[in-house]
Amino acid sequence: MKDYQKLAEIQQDLSTGLLRCSDLVDLYLERIDSTRHLNLFVEVFADEARRRAAEVDQKLAAGTAGKLAGLVIGLKDVLCYQGHTLTAGSGVLKGFRSLFTATAVNRLLAEDAIVIGRQNCDEFAMGSSTETSIYGPAHNPLDPARVTGGSSGASAAAVSAGLCHAALGSDTGGSVRQPASFCGVIGVKPTYGRVSRWGLIAYASSFDQIGPITRSVEDAARILEVMAGKDEYDNTSSSQPVPSYFDALQTPQAPATIGYIRDAVESPGLDPEIRAATFQLLEKLREEGHTVKAFDFPLMAYVVPCYYVLTTAEASSNLSRFDGVHYGYRAQADGDLETLYVKSRTEGFGPEVRKRIMLGSFVLSSGYYDAYYTQAMKVRRLIREKTEEILTQCDYLVLPTAPTPAFRLGEKTDDPVEMYLSDIYTVHANLAGVPAISVPAGIHSSGLPFGIQLMGKRFDEAGMLRLASKIHSQNFLQVM
């Protein structure tokens, strides 16, 4: 069978009878079974996916199929899917089954997408390597000794390995884009509020966004177009009209002003080959007729500490509901209710989640709230305002996605600061609430892929996707 890069290619073969959805599902199931050593899927919906594929095949024959017929997707284990197990990679949710389906997932199902399984992730999406999951670490299919990135690492790896055509991840500080970079695929973080968070297990509610992971920008545009839009169940979702992102890709790319942040690209912590590729891309864009401008961003040193102060604070609040009483894991405890809470949460949560809850509780505590949380909120406002100011002077910003290619499993687990700094280029977009996309940029001398990131103005996903598509399809960047 062909190695399909785009849904359009699948749908073309479905329309001519060269392919059936059932064939696709069987192929993906065989591949999943043969790559179990990578630990990417924590549950496979084999029988259900086959039934769903047969139904979509019937719809195709009758001419009533939805616009995503032929799309086989995986779901990160933080997205609700009614009647299916949901654990967020944590022991505290052991045995829990979703009572409803996330809005984003429902909208894809309504257009005849097929869900093939639930994918591994860092516990409660807290991690940059998919090593904190209760199910064990995910392995990069391009080098199983390397991480997949995180927290949507298994989802990106599954798309890269051809175990599903696309996947849905969640991006709180780069959790879609960074693993996309490490696995050589495309990952999109929409503008905050562009996609409903209803049915997404919350990590940090003012940061989280659901985003697609694909092999082509075209497919990312098609999936995002279906998912986006106002949702009555999520009052943070925007009522801003949703344009046709797919149609926007057909519009020629007009000359634009492309900015880059000097502090990011010239940082000594950035891998020299990724720096060279970033400047190579900027030069190619200049040759194509775009204007390239450098900007200073004096707040770059504050983005990671600001992000971790605020997200841990929100996490400590969001995760307070997992108490061992209402649902999920309950410890065997004699004594009072407080002892039950403490034992259930201590045994149910992994070390990284416990650490972030304690950090969040500390920055919200009496005597420290103003010193940490309030100050971080002020810094976030400055970051957002400075970013918006820069984006009034340019159309898009170019940054590296991650400072390095995928690192080795276990390499950074003993150094949390080093691990957190792997998010240095991605947390910016979440703090500012703007859209961003990671596009494969080249192959490092280590043999591993790496990505380059575009950031756009709020709700300008259409323009951002158009430029990303041009960069990806024209293969601007040479192999390093």
Coordinates of C-alpha atoms in Angstrom, one line a residue:
M1 CA 0.0 0.0 0.0
K2 CA 1.1 3.6 -0.7
D3 CA 2.7 5.6 2.0
Y4 CA 0.1 8.3 2.1
Q5 CA 1.3 11.8 3.0
K6 CA -2.1 13.6 2.6
L7 CA -5.7 12.8 3.2
A8 CA -6.5 14.0 -0.3
E9 CA -4.4 11.1 -1.7
I10 CA -6.3 8.6 0.5
Q11 CA -9.7 10.1 -0.6
Q12 CA -8.6 10.0 -4.3
D13 CA -8.0 6.2 -4.0
L14 CA -11.1 5.7 -2.0
S15 CA -13.2 7.4 -4.7
T16 CA -11.7 5.2 -7.5
G17 CA -12.1 2.0 -5.5
L18 CA -8.4 1.3 -5.2
L19 CA -8.7 1.5 -1.5
R20 CA -11.2 1.0 1.3
C21 CA -11.2 2.4 4.8
S22 CA -11.2 -1.1 6.1
D23 CA -7.9 -1.7 4.3
L24 CA -6.4 1.3 5.9
V25 CA -7.5 0.3 9.4
D26 CA -6.2 -3.2 8.9
L27 CA -2.8 -1.8 7.8
Y28 CA -2.5 0.5 10.8
L29 CA -3.5 -2.2 13.2
E30 CA -0.8 -4.5 11.7
R31 CA 1.8 -1.7 12.1
I32 CA 0.7 -1.0 15.7
D33 CA 1.1 -4.6 16.6
S34 CA 4.5 -4.9 15.1
T35 CA 5.8 -1.8 16.9
R36 CA 4.5 -2.4 20.4
H37 CA 8.1 -2.2 21.7
L38 CA 7.9 1.6 21.0
N39 CA 5.1 1.9 23.7
L40 CA 3.1 4.4 21.7
F41 CA -0.4 3.1 22.2
V42 CA -1.8 2.3 25.6
E43 CA -5.1 1.0 24.1
V44 CA -6.1 0.0 20.6
F45 CA -9.7 0.1 19.5
A46 CA -9.3 -2.6 16.9
D47 CA -12.9 -4.0 16.7
E48 CA -14.5 -0.6 17.0
A49 CA -12.2 0.9 14.3
R50 CA -13.0 -1.9 11.9
R51 CA -16.7 -1.4 12.5
R52 CA -16.4 2.3 12.0
A53 CA -14.3 1.8 8.8
A54 CA -17.0 -0.5 7.4
E55 CA -19.7 2.2 8.1
V56 CA -17.6 4.9 6.4
D57 CA -17.0 2.6 3.4
Q58 CA -20.8 2.3 3.1
K59 CA -21.2 6.0 3.3
L60 CA -18.6 6.5 0.6
A61 CA -20.5 4.1 -1.6
A62 CA -23.7 6.0 -1.0
G63 CA -22.1 9.4 -1.6
T64 CA -22.9 10.6 2.0
A65 CA -19.5 10.5 3.6
G66 CA -18.2 13.4 5.6
K67 CA -15.2 15.6 4.6
L68 CA -12.8 13.6 6.7
A69 CA -13.7 10.2 5.4
G70 CA -10.5 8.1 5.3
L71 CA -8.8 9.9 8.2
V72 CA -7.6 7.5 10.8
I73 CA -6.5 9.3 14.0
G74 CA -5.1 8.5 17.4
L75 CA -6.0 10.4 20.6
K76 CA -3.6 11.5 23.2
D77 CA -4.6 10.0 26.6
V78 CA -6.0 13.3 27.9
L79 CA -9.0 13.5 25.5
C80 CA -12.4 12.2 26.5
Y81 CA -14.0 9.6 24.3
Q82 CA -17.3 8.3 25.7
G83 CA -17.3 4.8 27.0
H84 CA -13.5 4.5 26.7
T85 CA -10.8 4.4 29.3
L86 CA -9.1 7.7 30.1
T87 CA -6.1 7.9 32.4
A88 CA -3.9 10.9 31.4
G89 CA -1.0 8.6 31.8
S90 CA -1.6 8.5 35.6
G91 CA -2.3 5.9 38.2
V92 CA -4.8 8.3 39.9
L93 CA -7.3 7.7 37.1
K94 CA -6.8 4.0 36.9
G95 CA -10.0 2.4 35.6
F96 CA -11.8 5.6 34.8
R97 CA -14.0 5.6 31.7
S98 CA -15.2 8.8 29.9
L99 CA -18.8 9.7 30.3
F100 CA -18.8 12.0 27.2
T101 CA -16.7 12.8 24.2
A102 CA -14.6 16.0 23.8
T103 CA -16.0 18.6 21.5
A104 CA -13.0 18.5 19.2
V105 CA -13.2 14.7 18.9
N106 CA -17.0 14.8 18.3
R107 CA -16.5 17.3 15.5
L108 CA -14.0 15.0 13.8
L109 CA -16.3 12.0 14.2
A110 CA -19.2 13.9 12.7
E111 CA -17.1 14.2 9.5
D112 CA -16.4 10.5 9.5
A113 CA -12.9 10.3 11.0
I114 CA -12.0 7.0 12.5
V115 CA -10.4 6.8 16.0
I116 CA -7.9 3.9 16.2
G117 CA -6.7 4.1 19.7
R118 CA -5.4 6.0 22.8
Q119 CA -1.8 7.1 22.8
N120 CA 0.8 7.4 25.6
C121 CA 1.7 10.7 27.1
D122 CA 3.5 12.3 30.0
E123 CA 1.4 12.1 33.2
F124 CA -1.3 14.8 33.1
A125 CA 0.6 16.3 30.1
M126 CA 3.4 17.3 32.5
G127 CA 6.7 16.6 30.7
S128 CA 8.8 17.2 27.7
S129 CA 9.8 13.7 26.8
T130 CA 6.9 11.3 27.5
E131 CA 9.0 9.6 30.2
T132 CA 6.6 10.4 33.2
S133 CA 3.8 8.2 32.1
I134 CA 2.6 5.3 34.3
Y135 CA 2.8 3.1 31.2
G136 CA 6.5 3.8 30.8
P137 CA 8.4 5.9 28.3
A138 CA 7.5 6.2 24.6
H139 CA 10.4 5.5 22.2
N140 CA 11.2 7.5 19.1
P141 CA 10.6 5.3 16.0
L142 CA 13.6 7.0 14.3
D143 CA 15.9 5.9 17.1
P144 CA 14.3 3.9 19.9
A145 CA 17.1 5.1 22.3
R146 CA 15.8 8.6 22.0
V147 CA 12.8 10.4 23.4
T148 CA 9.7 11.3 21.4
G149 CA 9.4 14.7 23.0
G150 CA 6.4 15.5 25.1
S151 CA 3.9 15.6 26.4
S152 CA 2.2 14.5 23.1
G153 CA 5.2 12.5 22.2
A154 CA 3.6 9.1 21.4
S155 CA 1.0 10.9 19.2
A156 CA 3.8 12.5 17.2
A157 CA 5.8 9.3 17.0
A158 CA 2.7 7.3 15.9
V159 CA 2.1 9.7 13.0
S160 CA 5.9 9.6 12.1
A161 CA 5.9 5.8 12.2
G162 CA 2.7 5.5 10.0
L163 CA 0.6 3.9 12.8
C164 CA -2.2 6.4 12.1
H165 CA -2.6 9.2 9.6
A166 CA -2.9 11.9 12.1
A167 CA -3.3 12.5 15.9
L168 CA -4.8 14.9 18.3
G169 CA -2.5 16.2 21.0
S170 CA -2.7 19.0 23.6
D171 CA -0.3 21.9 23.8
T172 CA 0.2 23.7 27.1
G173 CA 3.8 24.9 26.5
G174 CA 4.9 23.2 23.3
S175 CA 3.5 19.7 23.9
V176 CA 2.4 19.3 20.2
R177 CA 5.1 21.3 18.5
Q178 CA 8.2 20.0 20.4
P179 CA 7.5 16.3 19.8
A180 CA 6.5 17.1 16.2
S181 CA 10.1 18.6 15.8
F182 CA 11.7 15.5 17.4
C183 CA 9.7 13.1 15.2
G184 CA 9.8 14.9 11.9
V185 CA 6.2 15.8 11.5
I186 CA 3.9 18.8 11.7
G187 CA 2.3 20.1 14.9
V188 CA -0.1 23.1 15.3
K189 CA -1.0 25.0 18.4
P190 CA -4.0 27.2 17.6
T191 CA -4.8 30.6 19.1
Y192 CA -6.0 30.2 22.6
G193 CA -9.8 29.8 22.4
R194 CA -9.8 28.8 18.8
V195 CA -10.6 25.1 19.7
S196 CA -12.9 24.1 22.5
R197 CA -11.2 22.6 25.6
W198 CA -14.4 20.8 26.6
G199 CA -13.4 17.2 27.2
L200 CA -9.7 17.9 27.6
I201 CA -8.2 17.0 31.0
A202 CA -6.9 20.3 32.2
Y203 CA -3.2 20.8 33.1
A204 CA -3.2 24.7 33.0
S205 CA -6.5 26.0 31.8
S206 CA -5.3 29.4 30.6
F207 CA -2.6 27.7 28.4
D208 CA -4.1 24.4 27.1
Q209 CA -5.1 24.0 23.5
I210 CA -5.9 21.0 21.4
G211 CA -3.9 20.7 18.2
P212 CA -3.4 18.4 15.2
I213 CA -0.3 16.4 14.4
T214 CA 0.0 15.4 10.8
R215 CA 2.4 14.7 7.9
S216 CA 1.2 17.6 5.8
V217 CA 0.2 21.2 6.5
E218 CA -2.8 20.6 4.3
D219 CA -4.2 17.9 6.6
A220 CA -3.5 20.1 9.7
A221 CA -5.6 22.8 8.0
R222 CA -8.4 20.5 7.3
I223 CA -8.5 19.0 10.8
L224 CA -8.3 22.4 12.4
E225 CA -11.0 23.8 10.3
V226 CA -13.4 21.1 11.5
M227 CA -12.4 21.3 15.2
A228 CA -12.4 25.1 15.5
G229 CA -15.2 27.4 16.5
K230 CA -17.4 28.4 19.4
D231 CA -18.6 25.7 21.8
E232 CA -21.4 26.4 24.3
Y233 CA -19.8 24.0 26.7
D234 CA -16.5 26.0 26.9
N235 CA -16.8 29.7 27.7
T236 CA -13.2 30.3 26.8
S237 CA -13.8 29.2 23.2
S238 CA -14.0 32.1 20.8
S239 CA -16.9 33.1 18.7
Q240 CA -14.5 34.6 16.1
P241 CA -15.6 33.2 12.6
V242 CA -13.7 30.2 11.4
P243 CA -12.3 30.7 7.8
S244 CA -11.6 27.9 5.5
Y245 CA -8.0 27.1 6.3
F246 CA -7.9 24.6 3.4
D247 CA -9.0 27.2 0.9
A248 CA -6.5 29.7 2.3
L249 CA -3.7 27.2 1.3
Q250 CA -4.8 27.6 -2.3
T251 CA -4.2 31.4 -2.2
P252 CA -0.8 32.5 -3.4
Q253 CA 1.5 33.6 -0.7
A254 CA 1.9 37.4 -0.9
P255 CA 5.2 39.0 0.1
A256 CA 5.2 39.3 3.9
T257 CA 7.4 40.7 6.6
I258 CA 9.0 37.9 8.5
G259 CA 10.5 38.6 11.9
Y260 CA 12.9 36.6 14.0
I261 CA 13.9 37.1 17.6
R262 CA 17.6 37.8 17.8
D263 CA 17.8 36.7 21.4
A264 CA 16.4 33.2 20.5
V265 CA 18.3 32.5 17.3
E266 CA 21.7 33.8 18.6
S267 CA 21.4 32.1 21.9
P268 CA 24.5 30.0 22.8
G269 CA 22.1 27.2 24.1
L270 CA 20.8 26.7 20.5
D271 CA 22.4 23.8 18.6
P272 CA 24.7 25.3 15.9
E273 CA 23.1 23.3 13.1
I274 CA 19.6 24.4 14.0
R275 CA 20.8 28.0 14.2
A276 CA 22.3 27.6 10.7
A277 CA 19.1 26.1 9.4
T278 CA 17.1 29.0 10.8
F279 CA 19.2 31.6 9.1
Q280 CA 19.1 29.5 5.9
L281 CA 15.4 29.6 6.0
L282 CA 15.3 33.3 6.6
E283 CA 17.7 33.9 3.7
K284 CA 15.5 31.7 1.4
L285 CA 12.4 33.7 2.5
R286 CA 14.3 37.0 1.6
E287 CA 15.2 35.6 -1.8
E288 CA 11.5 34.8 -2.3
G289 CA 10.7 38.4 -1.9
H290 CA 9.7 38.6 1.7
T291 CA 11.1 41.2 4.1
V292 CA 13.1 39.8 7.0
K293 CA 13.6 41.8 10.2
A294 CA 15.4 41.1 13.4
F295 CA 13.7 42.0 16.8
D296 CA 15.0 42.1 20.3
F297 CA 12.9 40.4 22.9
P298 CA 14.5 41.3 26.3
L299 CA 12.0 39.1 28.2
M300 CA 13.3 35.9 26.6
A301 CA 15.1 34.9 29.9
Y302 CA 11.8 35.1 31.8
V303 CA 9.5 33.0 29.5
V304 CA 10.4 29.6 31.1
P305 CA 10.3 30.7 34.8
C306 CA 7.1 32.7 34.2
Y307 CA 5.5 29.7 32.4
Y308 CA 6.4 27.2 35.2
V309 CA 5.2 29.5 38.0
L310 CA 1.8 30.0 36.4
T311 CA 1.2 26.5 35.0
T312 CA 2.2 24.8 38.3
A313 CA -0.2 27.1 40.1
E314 CA -3.0 26.3 37.8
A315 CA -2.2 22.6 37.9
S316 CA -2.3 22.5 41.7
S317 CA -5.8 23.9 41.5
N318 CA -7.0 21.7 38.6
L319 CA -5.7 18.5 40.1
S320 CA -7.2 19.1 43.5
R321 CA -10.3 17.2 42.2
F322 CA -8.4 13.9 42.1
D323 CA -8.8 13.2 45.7
G324 CA -9.5 9.4 45.9
V325 CA -13.1 10.0 46.8
H326 CA -15.1 11.0 43.7
Y327 CA -13.5 8.7 41.2
G328 CA -10.1 7.1 40.3
Y329 CA -7.6 5.6 42.6
R330 CA -8.4 5.3 46.3
A331 CA -5.7 4.2 48.7
Q332 CA -6.3 1.7 51.5
A333 CA -6.3 4.0 54.5
D334 CA -7.3 3.8 58.1
G335 CA -8.1 6.9 60.0
D336 CA -9.6 10.3 59.0
L337 CA -10.5 11.7 55.6
E338 CA -7.4 13.8 55.4
T339 CA -5.3 10.6 55.6
L340 CA -7.3 9.1 52.8
Y341 CA -6.7 12.2 50.6
V342 CA -2.9 12.3 51.3
K343 CA -2.4 8.6 50.7
S344 CA -4.5 8.4 47.6
R345 CA -2.8 11.4 46.0
T346 CA 0.7 10.4 47.1
E347 CA 0.2 6.9 45.7
G348 CA -1.8 7.9 42.6
F349 CA 0.3 10.7 41.3
G350 CA 3.8 10.2 39.9
P351 CA 6.8 12.1 41.1
E352 CA 6.8 14.8 38.4
V353 CA 3.1 15.6 39.0
R354 CA 3.6 15.7 42.8
K355 CA 6.5 18.0 42.3
R356 CA 4.5 20.4 40.1
I357 CA 1.5 20.3 42.5
M358 CA 3.8 21.2 45.4
L359 CA 5.4 24.0 43.4
G360 CA 2.0 25.4 42.5
S361 CA 0.7 25.2 46.0
F362 CA 3.8 27.0 47.2
V363 CA 3.5 29.9 44.8
L364 CA -0.2 30.3 45.7
S365 CA 0.4 30.1 49.4
S366 CA 0.0 32.9 51.9
G367 CA 3.1 35.1 52.0
Y368 CA 4.3 34.0 48.6
Y369 CA 1.4 34.7 46.3
D370 CA 2.4 38.2 45.6
A371 CA 6.1 37.4 45.3
Y372 CA 5.6 34.7 42.8
Y373 CA 2.1 34.3 41.2
T374 CA 1.3 38.0 41.0
Q375 CA 4.7 38.8 39.6
A376 CA 4.5 36.0 37.1
M377 CA 1.1 37.3 35.9
K378 CA 2.6 40.8 35.4
V379 CA 5.5 39.2 33.4
R380 CA 3.0 37.3 31.3
R381 CA 1.1 40.5 30.5
L382 CA 4.4 42.1 29.4
I383 CA 5.3 39.1 27.3
R384 CA 1.9 39.2 25.6
E385 CA 2.1 43.0 25.0
K386 CA 5.7 42.8 23.6
T387 CA 4.8 39.9 21.3
E388 CA 1.7 41.8 20.0
E389 CA 3.9 44.9 19.5
I390 CA 6.4 42.9 17.4
L391 CA 3.5 41.3 15.4
T392 CA 2.3 44.8 14.5
Q393 CA 5.7 45.3 12.8
C394 CA 5.8 41.9 11.0
D395 CA 3.4 39.3 9.8
Y396 CA 5.0 36.2 11.3
L397 CA 7.9 35.3 13.6
V398 CA 10.4 32.5 12.9
L399 CA 11.9 30.6 15.8
P400 CA 13.5 27.3 16.4
T401 CA 11.0 24.7 17.8
A402 CA 13.5 23.2 20.2
P403 CA 17.1 23.9 21.0
T404 CA 18.3 20.4 20.1
P405 CA 17.1 17.3 18.3
A406 CA 15.6 14.5 20.3
F407 CA 17.8 13.6 23.3
R408 CA 18.5 10.2 24.8
L409 CA 16.0 8.5 27.1
G410 CA 17.0 9.2 30.7
E411 CA 19.4 12.0 29.7
K412 CA 17.6 14.8 31.4
T413 CA 15.4 13.1 34.0
D414 CA 17.8 13.9 36.8
D415 CA 18.1 17.6 35.9
P416 CA 14.6 19.2 35.9
V417 CA 16.0 22.7 34.9
E418 CA 17.6 21.3 31.8
M419 CA 14.4 19.4 31.0
Y420 CA 12.3 22.5 31.4
L421 CA 14.7 24.5 29.2
S422 CA 13.8 22.2 26.3
D423 CA 10.6 24.2 26.1
I424 CA 12.3 27.6 25.9
Y425 CA 11.2 28.3 22.3
T426 CA 7.6 26.9 22.5
V427 CA 6.2 28.3 25.8
H428 CA 6.3 31.8 24.3
A429 CA 3.3 31.2 22.1
N430 CA 1.2 29.8 25.0
L431 CA 2.1 32.8 27.2
A432 CA 1.1 35.2 24.5
G433 CA -2.0 33.1 23.3
V434 CA -0.9 33.3 19.7
P435 CA -0.9 30.5 17.1
A436 CA 2.2 28.6 16.2
I437 CA 3.2 25.7 14.0
S438 CA 6.3 23.4 13.9
V439 CA 7.4 22.4 10.4
P440 CA 10.1 19.8 9.6
A441 CA 13.3 21.7 8.8
G442 CA 16.0 19.2 8.1
I443 CA 18.1 16.3 9.3
H444 CA 20.7 16.9 12.0
S445 CA 24.2 15.4 11.7
S446 CA 23.0 13.0 14.4
G447 CA 20.6 11.6 11.8
L448 CA 17.5 13.0 13.7
P449 CA 15.0 15.5 12.4
F450 CA 14.4 19.0 13.8
G451 CA 11.7 21.6 13.2
I452 CA 11.4 25.3 12.8
Q453 CA 8.5 27.2 14.3
L454 CA 6.3 29.9 12.9
M455 CA 4.2 32.2 15.1
G456 CA 1.4 34.4 13.8
K457 CA -1.1 37.0 15.0
R458 CA -4.1 35.9 17.1
F459 CA -6.6 34.1 14.9
D460 CA -4.4 34.3 11.8
E461 CA -4.0 30.6 11.5
A462 CA -4.9 30.8 7.8
G463 CA -1.9 33.0 7.0
M464 CA 0.4 31.1 9.2
L465 CA -0.6 27.8 7.6
R466 CA -0.2 29.2 4.1
L467 CA 3.4 30.3 4.8
A468 CA 4.1 27.0 6.6
S469 CA 2.8 25.0 3.6
K470 CA 5.0 27.0 1.2
I471 CA 8.0 26.3 3.4
H472 CA 7.2 22.6 3.7
S473 CA 6.2 21.9 0.1
Q474 CA 9.1 23.8 -1.5
N475 CA 11.6 22.1 0.8
F476 CA 13.4 25.4 1.5
L477 CA 15.8 23.7 3.8
Q478 CA 18.5 21.4 2.9
V479 CA 19.5 18.3 4.9
M480 CA 22.2 19.4 7.3

